[in-house]
Coordinates of N, CA and C and ligand atoms in Angstrom, one line a residue:
M1 N 0.8 -1.2 0.0 CA 0.0 0.0 0.0 C 0.9 1.3 0.0
R2 N 0.6 2.1 -1.0 CA 1.4 3.4 -1.0 C 0.7 4.4 -0.1
R3 N 1.5 5.1 0.7 CA 1.0 6.1 1.6 C 0.8 7.4 0.8
P4 N -0.4 8.0 0.9 CA -0.5 9.2 0.1 C 0.3 10.4 0.6
L5 N 0.7 11.2 -0.3 CA 1.4 12.4 0.1 C 0.8 13.6 -0.6
V6 N 0.6 14.7 0.1 CA 0.1 15.9 -0.5 C 1.2 17.0 -0.2
A7 N 1.6 17.7 -1.3 CA 2.6 18.7 -1.2 C 2.1 20.0 -1.7
G8 N 2.5 21.0 -1.0 CA 2.1 22.4 -1.3 C 3.3 23.1 -2.0
N9 N 3.1 23.6 -3.2 CA 4.2 24.3 -3.9 C 3.8 25.8 -3.8
W10 N 4.5 26.5 -3.0 CA 4.2 27.9 -2.7 C 4.7 28.9 -3.8
K11 N 5.4 28.3 -4.7 CA 6.0 29.1 -5.9 C 6.7 30.4 -5.4
M12 N 6.6 31.5 -6.2 CA 7.3 32.7 -5.8 C 6.4 33.6 -5.0
H13 N 5.7 33.0 -4.0 CA 4.8 33.7 -3.2 C 5.3 33.8 -1.7
G14 N 4.9 34.9 -1.1 CA 5.2 35.0 0.4 C 6.1 36.1 0.8
T15 N 5.8 36.7 1.9 CA 6.7 37.6 2.6 C 6.9 37.0 4.0
R16 N 7.7 37.6 4.8 CA 7.9 37.0 6.1 C 6.6 37.0 6.9
A17 N 5.8 38.1 6.7 CA 4.6 38.3 7.4 C 3.5 37.3 6.9
S18 N 3.4 37.1 5.6 CA 2.3 36.2 5.1 C 2.7 34.8 5.3
V19 N 4.0 34.5 5.3 CA 4.4 33.1 5.6 C 4.1 32.8 7.1
A20 N 4.4 33.8 7.9 CA 4.1 33.6 9.4 C 2.6 33.3 9.6
E21 N 1.7 34.0 8.8 CA 0.3 33.8 8.9 C -0.1 32.4 8.4
L22 N 0.5 32.0 7.3 CA 0.3 30.7 6.7 C 0.7 29.6 7.7
I23 N 1.8 29.7 8.3 CA 2.3 28.7 9.3 C 1.3 28.6 10.4
D24 N 0.9 29.8 10.9 CA -0.1 29.8 11.9 C -1.4 29.1 11.6
G25 N -1.9 29.3 10.3 CA -3.1 28.6 9.9 C -2.8 27.1 9.7
L26 N -1.7 26.8 9.3 CA -1.4 25.3 9.1 C -1.3 24.6 10.5
R27 N -0.8 25.3 11.5 CA -0.7 24.8 12.8 C -2.0 24.5 13.4
K28 N -3.0 25.2 12.9 CA -4.4 25.0 13.5 C -5.2 23.9 12.8
Q29 N -4.6 23.4 11.7 CA -5.4 22.3 11.0 C -5.3 21.0 11.7
E30 N -6.3 20.2 11.4 CA -6.3 18.8 11.9 C -5.7 18.0 10.7
W31 N -4.6 17.3 11.0 CA -3.8 16.6 10.0 C -4.2 15.1 10.0
P32 N -4.5 14.5 8.8 CA -4.8 13.1 8.8 C -3.5 12.3 9.1
V33 N -3.7 11.2 9.9 CA -2.5 10.5 10.3 C -1.9 9.6 9.2
K34 N -2.8 9.3 8.2 CA -2.3 8.3 7.2 C -1.8 9.0 5.9
V35 N -1.5 10.3 6.0 CA -1.1 11.1 4.9 C 0.2 11.8 5.2
D36 N 1.2 11.7 4.3 CA 2.4 12.5 4.4 C 2.1 13.9 3.8
V37 N 2.6 14.9 4.5 CA 2.4 16.3 4.0 C 3.8 17.0 3.8
A38 N 3.9 17.7 2.7 CA 5.2 18.5 2.5 C 4.8 19.9 2.0
V39 N 5.7 20.8 2.3 CA 5.5 22.1 1.8 C 6.8 22.6 1.1
F40 N 6.7 23.3 0.0 CA 7.8 23.8 -0.7 C 7.7 25.3 -0.8
P41 N 8.3 26.0 0.2 CA 8.3 27.5 0.2 C 9.4 28.0 -0.7
S42 N 9.5 29.3 -0.9 CA 10.6 29.8 -1.6 C 11.8 29.6 -0.7
C43 N 13.0 29.6 -1.4 CA 14.2 29.4 -0.6 C 14.4 30.4 0.6
L44 N 13.9 31.6 0.3 CA 14.0 32.7 1.4 C 13.3 32.3 2.7
H45 N 12.2 31.4 2.5 CA 11.4 31.2 3.7 C 11.5 29.8 4.2
I46 N 12.5 29.0 3.7 CA 12.7 27.6 4.2 C 13.0 27.6 5.7
A47 N 13.9 28.5 6.1 CA 14.3 28.5 7.5 C 13.1 28.8 8.4
Q48 N 12.3 29.8 7.9 CA 11.1 30.2 8.7 C 10.1 29.1 8.8
V49 N 10.0 28.3 7.8 CA 9.0 27.2 7.8 C 9.5 26.1 8.6
V50 N 10.8 25.8 8.5 CA 11.4 24.7 9.3 C 11.2 25.0 10.8
E51 N 11.5 26.3 11.1 CA 11.3 26.7 12.5 C 9.9 26.7 13.0
G52 N 9.0 27.1 12.1 CA 7.6 27.3 12.5 C 6.8 26.0 12.5
L53 N 7.3 25.0 11.7 CA 6.5 23.7 11.6 C 7.4 22.5 12.0
G54 N 8.6 22.9 12.5 CA 9.5 21.8 12.9 C 9.0 20.7 13.8
D55 N 8.1 21.1 14.7 CA 7.6 20.1 15.6 C 6.4 19.3 15.0
K56 N 6.0 19.6 13.8 CA 4.9 18.9 13.1 C 5.6 17.9 12.1
A57 N 4.9 16.9 11.7 CA 5.5 15.9 10.9 C 5.4 16.3 9.4
F58 N 5.9 17.6 9.1 CA 5.9 18.1 7.8 C 7.2 17.9 7.1
A59 N 7.3 17.5 5.9 CA 8.5 17.6 5.1 C 8.6 19.0 4.5
V60 N 9.8 19.5 4.5 CA 10.0 20.8 3.9 C 10.9 20.6 2.7
G61 N 10.5 21.2 1.6 CA 11.3 21.0 0.3 C 11.6 22.3 -0.4
A62 N 12.4 22.2 -1.4 CA 12.7 23.4 -2.2 C 12.1 23.2 -3.6
Q63 N 12.0 24.3 -4.3 CA 11.3 24.2 -5.6 C 12.3 23.9 -6.8
N64 N 13.6 23.9 -6.4 CA 14.6 23.7 -7.5 C 15.9 23.6 -6.8
C65 N 16.9 23.0 -7.5 CA 18.3 23.0 -7.0 C 19.2 23.1 -8.2
A66 N 20.5 23.4 -7.9 CA 21.5 23.5 -9.0 C 21.8 22.2 -9.6
V67 N 22.4 22.2 -10.7 CA 22.7 20.9 -11.4 C 23.9 20.2 -10.7
E68 N 24.7 21.0 -10.1 CA 25.8 20.4 -9.3 C 25.5 20.3 -7.8
P69 N 25.7 19.2 -7.2 CA 25.3 19.0 -5.8 C 26.0 19.9 -4.8
G70 N 27.3 20.2 -5.1 CA 28.2 20.9 -4.1 C 28.1 22.4 -4.2
Q71 N 28.6 23.1 -3.2 CA 28.7 24.5 -3.3 C 29.7 24.9 -4.3
G72 N 29.6 26.2 -4.8 CA 30.6 26.6 -5.8 C 30.2 28.0 -6.4
A73 N 30.9 28.3 -7.4 CA 30.8 29.7 -8.0 C 29.6 29.6 -9.0
L74 N 28.4 29.7 -8.6 CA 27.3 29.7 -9.5 C 26.2 30.7 -9.0
T75 N 26.4 31.9 -9.3 CA 25.7 33.0 -8.7 C 24.2 32.8 -8.9
G76 N 23.5 33.0 -7.8 CA 22.0 32.9 -7.9 C 21.4 31.5 -7.7
E77 N 22.2 30.5 -7.8 CA 21.7 29.1 -7.6 C 21.8 28.7 -6.2
V78 N 21.1 27.6 -5.8 CA 21.2 27.0 -4.5 C 21.5 25.5 -4.7
A79 N 22.6 25.0 -4.0 CA 23.0 23.6 -4.2 C 22.1 22.7 -3.3
A80 N 22.0 21.5 -3.8 CA 21.2 20.5 -3.1 C 21.9 20.3 -1.7
S81 N 23.2 20.4 -1.6 CA 23.8 20.2 -0.3 C 23.5 21.3 0.7
Q82 N 23.3 22.5 0.1 CA 22.8 23.6 1.0 C 21.4 23.4 1.4
L83 N 20.6 22.9 0.5 CA 19.2 22.6 0.9 C 19.1 21.6 2.0
R84 N 20.0 20.6 1.9 CA 20.0 19.6 2.9 C 20.4 20.2 4.3
D85 N 21.4 21.0 4.2 CA 22.0 21.7 5.4 C 20.9 22.6 6.0
A86 N 19.9 23.1 5.2 CA 18.8 23.9 5.7 C 17.7 23.1 6.2
A87 N 17.9 21.8 6.3 CA 16.8 20.8 6.8 C 15.7 20.5 5.8
C88 N 16.0 20.7 4.5 CA 15.0 20.2 3.5 C 15.2 18.7 3.4
S89 N 14.1 18.1 3.0 CA 14.2 16.6 2.7 C 13.8 16.3 1.3
M90 N 13.2 17.3 0.6 CA 12.7 17.0 -0.8 C 13.1 18.2 -1.7
V91 N 13.0 18.0 -3.0 CA 13.1 19.1 -3.9 C 12.3 18.7 -5.2
L92 N 11.7 19.8 -5.7 CA 11.0 19.6 -7.0 C 12.0 19.7 -8.1
V93 N 11.9 18.8 -9.1 CA 12.8 19.0 -10.3 C 11.9 18.9 -11.5
G94 N 12.2 19.8 -12.5 CA 11.4 19.8 -13.7 C 10.0 20.4 -13.7
H95 N 9.7 21.2 -12.7 CA 8.4 21.9 -12.7 C 8.2 22.5 -14.1
S96 N 7.0 22.5 -14.6 CA 6.8 23.0 -16.0 C 7.1 24.5 -16.1
E97 N 6.9 25.2 -15.0 CA 7.3 26.7 -15.0 C 8.8 26.9 -15.3
R98 N 9.5 26.0 -14.7 CA 11.0 26.0 -14.9 C 11.4 25.5 -16.3
R99 N 10.7 24.4 -16.7 CA 11.0 23.9 -18.1 C 10.7 24.9 -19.1
Q100 N 9.5 25.6 -19.0 CA 9.0 26.5 -20.0 C 9.6 27.9 -19.9
A101 N 9.6 28.5 -18.7 CA 10.0 29.9 -18.6 C 11.5 30.0 -18.4
L102 N 12.1 29.0 -17.8 CA 13.5 29.2 -17.4 C 14.4 28.2 -18.2
G103 N 13.9 27.5 -19.1 CA 14.7 26.7 -20.0 C 15.3 25.4 -19.4
D104 N 14.8 24.9 -18.4 CA 15.3 23.6 -17.8 C 15.1 22.5 -18.9
S105 N 16.2 21.9 -19.3 CA 16.0 20.8 -20.3 C 15.9 19.5 -19.6
D106 N 15.6 18.4 -20.3 CA 15.6 17.1 -19.7 C 16.9 16.8 -19.1
Q107 N 18.0 17.2 -19.7 CA 19.3 16.9 -19.2 C 19.5 17.7 -17.9
D108 N 19.1 18.9 -17.8 CA 19.2 19.7 -16.6 C 18.4 19.0 -15.5
V109 N 17.2 18.6 -15.8 CA 16.3 18.0 -14.8 C 17.0 16.7 -14.3
T110 N 17.6 15.9 -15.2 CA 18.2 14.7 -14.8 C 19.4 15.0 -13.8
S111 N 20.2 16.0 -14.2 CA 21.3 16.4 -13.3 C 20.8 16.8 -11.9
K112 N 19.7 17.6 -11.9 CA 19.2 18.1 -10.6 C 18.7 16.9 -9.8
F113 N 18.0 16.0 -10.5 CA 17.5 14.8 -9.8 C 18.7 14.0 -9.2
A114 N 19.8 13.8 -9.9 CA 20.9 13.1 -9.4 C 21.6 13.9 -8.3
A115 N 21.7 15.2 -8.4 CA 22.3 16.1 -7.4 C 21.5 16.0 -6.1
A116 N 20.2 16.0 -6.2 CA 19.3 15.9 -5.0 C 19.6 14.6 -4.3
Q117 N 19.5 13.5 -5.0 CA 19.7 12.2 -4.4 C 21.1 12.0 -3.8
S118 N 22.1 12.6 -4.4 CA 23.5 12.5 -3.9 C 23.6 13.2 -2.6
C119 N 22.7 14.1 -2.3 CA 22.7 14.8 -1.0 C 21.7 14.3 0.0
G120 N 21.0 13.3 -0.4 CA 20.0 12.7 0.6 C 18.7 13.3 0.5
L121 N 18.4 14.1 -0.6 CA 17.1 14.7 -0.8 C 16.3 13.8 -1.7
T122 N 15.0 13.8 -1.5 CA 14.1 13.0 -2.3 C 13.6 13.9 -3.5
P123 N 13.9 13.6 -4.7 CA 13.4 14.5 -5.8 C 12.0 14.1 -6.2
V124 N 11.3 15.2 -6.5 CA 9.9 15.0 -7.1 C 10.0 15.4 -8.5
L125 N 10.0 14.4 -9.4 CA 10.2 14.7 -10.8 C 8.8 15.1 -11.5
C126 N 8.7 16.3 -11.9 CA 7.5 16.8 -12.5 C 7.5 16.6 -14.0
V127 N 6.4 16.0 -14.5 CA 6.3 15.8 -16.0 C 4.9 16.2 -16.4
G128 N 4.7 16.6 -17.7 CA 3.4 16.9 -18.1 C 3.4 17.6 -19.5
E129 N 2.3 17.5 -20.2 CA 2.2 18.0 -21.5 C 1.5 19.3 -21.6
T130 N 1.7 20.1 -22.7 CA 1.0 21.3 -22.9 C -0.3 21.0 -23.5
L131 N -1.2 22.0 -23.6 CA -2.5 21.8 -24.2 C -2.3 21.4 -25.7
E132 N -1.4 22.1 -26.4 CA -1.2 21.8 -27.8 C -0.8 20.3 -28.0
Q133 N 0.1 19.8 -27.1 CA 0.6 18.4 -27.2 C -0.6 17.5 -26.9
R134 N -1.4 17.8 -25.9 CA -2.6 17.0 -25.6 C -3.5 16.9 -26.8
E135 N -3.8 18.1 -27.4 CA -4.7 18.1 -28.5 C -4.2 17.4 -29.7
A136 N -2.8 17.3 -29.8 CA -2.2 16.6 -30.9 C -2.1 15.1 -30.6
G137 N -2.6 14.7 -29.5 CA -2.6 13.3 -29.1 C -1.2 12.8 -28.6
Q138 N -0.4 13.8 -28.1 CA 1.0 13.4 -27.8 C 1.3 13.3 -26.3
T139 N 0.2 13.2 -25.5 CA 0.4 13.3 -24.1 C 1.4 12.2 -23.6
L140 N 1.1 10.9 -23.9 CA 1.9 9.8 -23.4 C 3.3 9.9 -23.9
E141 N 3.4 10.3 -25.1 CA 4.7 10.4 -25.7 C 5.6 11.4 -25.0
V142 N 5.0 12.6 -24.7 CA 5.8 13.7 -24.1 C 6.1 13.3 -22.7
V143 N 5.2 12.8 -21.9 CA 5.4 12.4 -20.5 C 6.4 11.2 -20.5
G144 N 6.2 10.3 -21.4 CA 7.1 9.2 -21.5 C 8.6 9.6 -21.8
R145 N 8.7 10.6 -22.6 CA 10.1 11.1 -22.9 C 10.7 11.8 -21.7
Q146 N 9.9 12.5 -21.0 CA 10.5 13.2 -19.8 C 10.9 12.2 -18.8
L147 N 10.1 11.2 -18.6 CA 10.4 10.1 -17.6 C 11.6 9.3 -18.1
D148 N 11.7 9.0 -19.4 CA 12.7 8.2 -19.9 C 14.1 8.9 -19.8
A149 N 14.1 10.2 -19.9 CA 15.4 11.0 -19.8 C 16.1 10.6 -18.5
V150 N 15.3 10.5 -17.4 CA 15.9 10.1 -16.1 C 16.2 8.7 -16.0
I151 N 15.3 7.8 -16.5 CA 15.5 6.4 -16.4 C 16.8 6.0 -17.2
S152 N 16.9 6.5 -18.4 CA 18.1 6.1 -19.2 C 19.4 6.6 -18.7
A153 N 19.4 7.8 -18.1 CA 20.6 8.3 -17.6 C 21.0 7.8 -16.2
L154 N 20.0 7.5 -15.4 CA 20.3 7.2 -14.0 C 19.9 5.8 -13.6
G155 N 19.1 5.1 -14.4 CA 18.6 3.7 -14.1 C 17.3 3.8 -13.4
I156 N 16.7 2.6 -13.3 CA 15.3 2.6 -12.7 C 15.4 2.6 -11.2
K157 N 16.5 2.1 -10.6 CA 16.5 2.0 -9.1 C 16.4 3.3 -8.4
V158 N 16.8 4.4 -9.1 CA 16.7 5.7 -8.4 C 15.2 6.1 -8.1
F159 N 14.3 5.4 -8.7 CA 12.9 5.8 -8.4 C 12.4 5.1 -7.1
A160 N 13.3 4.3 -6.5 CA 12.9 3.7 -5.2 C 12.9 4.8 -4.2
E161 N 13.7 5.9 -4.4 CA 13.8 7.0 -3.5 C 13.4 8.3 -4.2
A162 N 12.3 8.3 -4.9 CA 11.9 9.5 -5.6 C 10.4 9.5 -5.8
L163 N 9.8 10.6 -6.1 CA 8.4 10.7 -6.5 C 8.2 11.2 -7.9
V164 N 7.1 11.0 -8.5 CA 6.8 11.6 -9.8 C 5.5 12.4 -9.6
A165 N 5.5 13.6 -10.2 CA 4.3 14.4 -10.2 C 3.8 14.6 -11.7
Y166 N 2.6 14.1 -12.0 CA 2.1 14.4 -13.3 C 1.3 15.7 -13.2
E167 N 1.8 16.7 -14.0 CA 1.1 18.0 -13.9 C 0.9 18.4 -15.4
P168 N -0.3 18.2 -15.9 CA -0.6 18.7 -17.2 C -0.4 20.3 -17.2
V169 N 0.4 20.8 -18.1 CA 0.7 22.2 -18.1 C -0.6 23.0 -18.2
W170 N -1.5 22.5 -19.0 CA -2.8 23.3 -19.3 C -3.7 23.4 -18.0
A171 N -3.3 22.6 -17.0 CA -4.2 22.6 -15.8 C -3.5 23.4 -14.6
I172 N -2.3 23.8 -14.9 CA -1.6 24.5 -13.8 C -1.9 26.0 -13.7
G173 N -2.6 26.3 -12.6 CA -2.9 27.7 -12.3 C -4.0 28.2 -13.2
T174 N -4.7 27.3 -13.9 CA -5.7 27.8 -14.9 C -7.1 27.6 -14.4
G175 N -7.3 26.8 -13.3 CA -8.6 26.5 -12.9 C -9.1 25.2 -13.6
L176 N -8.5 24.8 -14.7 CA -8.9 23.6 -15.4 C -8.2 22.4 -14.7
T177 N -8.9 21.4 -14.5 CA -8.3 20.2 -13.9 C -8.5 19.0 -14.8
A178 N -7.5 18.1 -14.9 CA -7.8 16.9 -15.6 C -8.9 16.1 -14.9
S179 N -9.7 15.5 -15.7 CA -10.7 14.7 -15.0 C -10.0 13.5 -14.3
P180 N -10.6 12.9 -13.3 CA -10.0 11.8 -12.6 C -9.6 10.7 -13.6
E181 N -10.4 10.5 -14.6 CA -10.1 9.4 -15.6 C -8.9 9.8 -16.5
Q182 N -8.9 11.1 -16.9 CA -7.8 11.6 -17.7 C -6.5 11.4 -16.9
A183 N -6.5 11.9 -15.7 CA -5.3 11.8 -14.9 C -4.9 10.3 -14.6
Q184 N -5.9 9.5 -14.3 CA -5.6 8.1 -14.0 C -4.9 7.4 -15.2
H185 N -5.4 7.8 -16.4 CA -4.9 7.2 -17.7 C -3.3 7.5 -17.8
V186 N -3.0 8.7 -17.5 CA -1.5 9.1 -17.6 C -0.7 8.4 -16.4
H187 N -1.3 8.5 -15.2 CA -0.6 7.9 -14.1 C -0.4 6.4 -14.3
A188 N -1.3 5.7 -14.9 CA -1.2 4.3 -15.1 C -0.1 4.0 -16.2
A189 N 0.0 4.9 -17.2 CA 1.0 4.8 -18.2 C 2.4 5.0 -17.6
I190 N 2.5 6.0 -16.7 CA 3.8 6.3 -16.0 C 4.2 5.1 -15.2
R191 N 3.3 4.5 -14.5 CA 3.6 3.3 -13.7 C 4.0 2.1 -14.6
A192 N 3.3 2.0 -15.7 CA 3.6 0.9 -16.6 C 5.0 1.1 -17.2
Q193 N 5.3 2.3 -17.5 CA 6.7 2.6 -18.1 C 7.8 2.2 -17.1
L194 N 7.5 2.5 -15.8 CA 8.5 2.2 -14.7 C 8.5 0.7 -14.6
A195 N 7.3 0.0 -14.6 CA 7.2 -1.4 -14.4 C 7.9 -2.2 -15.5
A196 N 8.0 -1.6 -16.7 CA 8.7 -2.3 -17.8 C 10.2 -2.5 -17.4
H197 N 10.7 -1.7 -16.5 CA 12.1 -1.8 -16.1 C 12.2 -2.6 -14.8
D198 N 11.2 -2.3 -13.8 CA 11.3 -3.0 -12.5 C 9.9 -2.9 -11.9
A199 N 9.2 -4.0 -11.8 CA 7.8 -4.0 -11.3 C 7.8 -3.6 -9.8
Q200 N 8.8 -4.0 -9.1 CA 8.7 -3.7 -7.7 C 8.9 -2.2 -7.4
V201 N 9.9 -1.6 -8.1 CA 10.1 -0.2 -7.9 C 8.8 0.5 -8.4
A202 N 8.2 0.1 -9.5 CA 7.1 0.8 -10.0 C 5.9 0.7 -9.1
G203 N 5.8 -0.4 -8.4 CA 4.6 -0.6 -7.5 C 4.8 0.3 -6.2
G204 N 6.0 0.7 -5.9 CA 6.2 1.5 -4.7 C 6.2 3.0 -4.9
V205 N 6.4 3.4 -6.2 CA 6.6 4.9 -6.4 C 5.3 5.6 -6.3
R206 N 5.4 6.7 -5.5 CA 4.2 7.6 -5.4 C 4.1 8.5 -6.6
I207 N 3.0 8.5 -7.2 CA 2.8 9.4 -8.4 C 1.7 10.4 -8.0
L208 N 2.1 11.7 -7.9 CA 1.2 12.7 -7.5 C 0.5 13.4 -8.7
Y209 N -0.7 13.9 -8.5 CA -1.3 14.7 -9.6 C -1.3 16.1 -9.2
G210 N -1.0 17.0 -10.2 CA -1.0 18.4 -9.9 C -1.6 19.2 -11.0
G211 N -2.4 20.2 -10.7 CA -3.1 21.0 -11.7 C -4.4 21.4 -11.2
S212 N -4.5 22.6 -10.6 CA -5.7 23.1 -10.0 C -6.4 22.2 -9.1
V213 N -5.7 21.5 -8.3 CA -6.3 20.6 -7.2 C -6.9 21.6 -6.2
K214 N -8.1 21.3 -5.7 CA -8.7 22.1 -4.6 C -9.5 21.1 -3.8
A215 N -10.0 21.6 -2.7 CA -10.8 20.7 -1.8 C -12.0 20.1 -2.5
A216 N -12.6 20.8 -3.4 CA -13.8 20.4 -4.1 C -13.5 19.2 -5.1
N217 N -12.3 19.1 -5.6 CA -12.0 18.0 -6.6 C -11.0 17.0 -6.1
A218 N -10.5 17.2 -4.9 CA -9.4 16.3 -4.4 C -9.8 14.9 -4.2
A219 N -10.9 14.7 -3.5 CA -11.3 13.3 -3.2 C -11.5 12.4 -4.4
E220 N -12.1 13.0 -5.4 CA -12.3 12.2 -6.6 C -11.0 11.9 -7.3
L221 N -10.1 12.8 -7.4 CA -8.8 12.6 -8.0 C -8.0 11.5 -7.2
F222 N -8.0 11.7 -5.9 CA -7.2 10.8 -5.0 C -7.8 9.4 -4.9
G223 N -9.1 9.3 -5.3 CA -9.7 8.0 -5.3 C -9.3 7.1 -6.4
M224 N -8.5 7.6 -7.4 CA -8.1 6.8 -8.5 C -6.9 5.9 -8.1
P225 N -6.9 4.7 -8.7 CA -5.9 3.7 -8.1 C -4.4 4.1 -8.3
D226 N -4.1 4.9 -9.3 CA -2.6 5.2 -9.4 C -2.3 6.7 -9.1
I227 N -3.3 7.3 -8.4 CA -3.0 8.7 -8.0 C -2.8 8.6 -6.5
D228 N -1.6 9.0 -6.1 CA -1.1 8.7 -4.7 C -1.0 10.0 -3.9
G229 N -1.8 11.0 -4.3 CA -1.8 12.3 -3.6 C -1.6 13.4 -4.6
G230 N -1.3 14.6 -4.1 CA -1.3 15.8 -5.0 C -0.1 16.7 -4.8
L231 N 0.2 17.4 -5.9 CA 1.1 18.6 -5.8 C 0.2 19.8 -6.1
V232 N 0.1 20.6 -5.0 CA -0.9 21.7 -5.0 C -0.3 23.0 -5.1
G233 N -0.6 23.9 -6.0 CA 0.0 25.2 -6.1 C -0.9 26.2 -5.4
G234 N -1.7 26.9 -6.1 CA -2.5 28.1 -5.6 C -3.2 27.7 -4.3
A235 N -3.9 26.6 -4.3 CA -4.7 26.2 -3.1 C -3.9 26.0 -1.9
S236 N -2.6 25.7 -2.0 CA -1.8 25.4 -0.8 C -1.4 26.7 -0.1
L237 N -1.8 27.9 -0.6 CA -1.5 29.2 0.1 C -2.6 29.5 1.0
N238 N -3.6 28.7 1.0 CA -4.7 28.9 2.0 C -4.7 27.7 2.9
A239 N -4.4 27.9 4.2 CA -4.2 26.8 5.2 C -5.5 26.0 5.3
D240 N -6.7 26.6 5.3 CA -7.9 25.8 5.5 C -8.1 24.9 4.2
E241 N -7.9 25.5 3.1 CA -8.1 24.7 1.8 C -7.1 23.6 1.7
F242 N -5.8 23.9 2.0 CA -4.8 22.9 2.0 C -5.0 21.8 3.0
G243 N -5.5 22.2 4.2 CA -5.8 21.2 5.2 C -6.9 20.2 4.7
A244 N -7.9 20.8 4.1 CA -9.0 20.0 3.5 C -8.6 19.1 2.4
I245 N -7.7 19.5 1.6 CA -7.1 18.7 0.5 C -6.4 17.5 1.1
C246 N -5.6 17.8 2.1 CA -4.8 16.7 2.8 C -5.7 15.7 3.5
R247 N -6.8 16.2 4.1 CA -7.7 15.3 4.7 C -8.5 14.4 3.7
A248 N -8.7 15.0 2.5 CA -9.3 14.2 1.4 C -8.4 13.1 1.0
A249 N -7.1 13.3 1.1 CA -6.2 12.2 0.7 C -6.2 11.1 1.7
G250 N -6.7 11.4 2.9 CA -6.7 10.3 4.0 C -8.0 9.5 4.0
N251 N -8.9 9.9 3.2 CA -10.2 9.2 3.2 C -10.3 8.0 2.3
Ligands
LIG1 C1 1.8 23.6 -9.4 O1 2.4 24.7 -9.5 O2 2.6 22.6 -9.2 C2 0.4 23.5 -9.5 C3 -0.2 22.3 -9.6 O3 -0.3 24.7 -9.4 P1 -1.9 24.9 -9.2 O4 -2.4 23.9 -8.2 O5 -2.1 26.3 -8.9 O6 -2.5 24.6 -10.6

């Protein structure tokens, strides 16, 4: 049985004051015991979140890391080893906003995945197709290629200590959500692709769905057999809404 995980991606949001308020709201929530919860604040707020939620069973992660694991001369980047030192346990790699707006290639994403694992961080590999690609019937091909970039470079066993997040680009921040059936179709294909290399690893990997998840649609999505929780953007900035989504994963 895979334990569900719900992760909040706070993106480039937050000030010290609003993060303090969010922490306060999160502390007041009732957390389901059978669900893992993670939050991904901006790098500036990681220490504040670790301090504010340190006594709760929350994982804290970063939204990106540098391609090289160690410290060095790379202005503006943050190394996986520094994230580990800051008490992070997870990191997003290949979020579509980074792939599309900041030029992260499959090769960069693979290097970041490897850098994260070499420092003891769990990478969350984000994959997903654009609307144009979906309409052209290329969804499984695109997602398969993004996944294969990591499998062929690093091998299948790395997925024993990683998560995958299927995030259709057209559903991120748009209010459009993949139907539970559409999402399940892609999640099952991701698991089958992993299983073609190693059935045991594939059976254990948690595959999260992301794209306009909210309390109102979470239960239906999380009820699908290959959806093991969610990666939540906008709705994770509201403590009550995020708490409700996490509780939906526990039902
Ligand atoms: C995300 O950024 O990972 C995301 C899924 O965003 P939203 O929930 O706002 O669509």
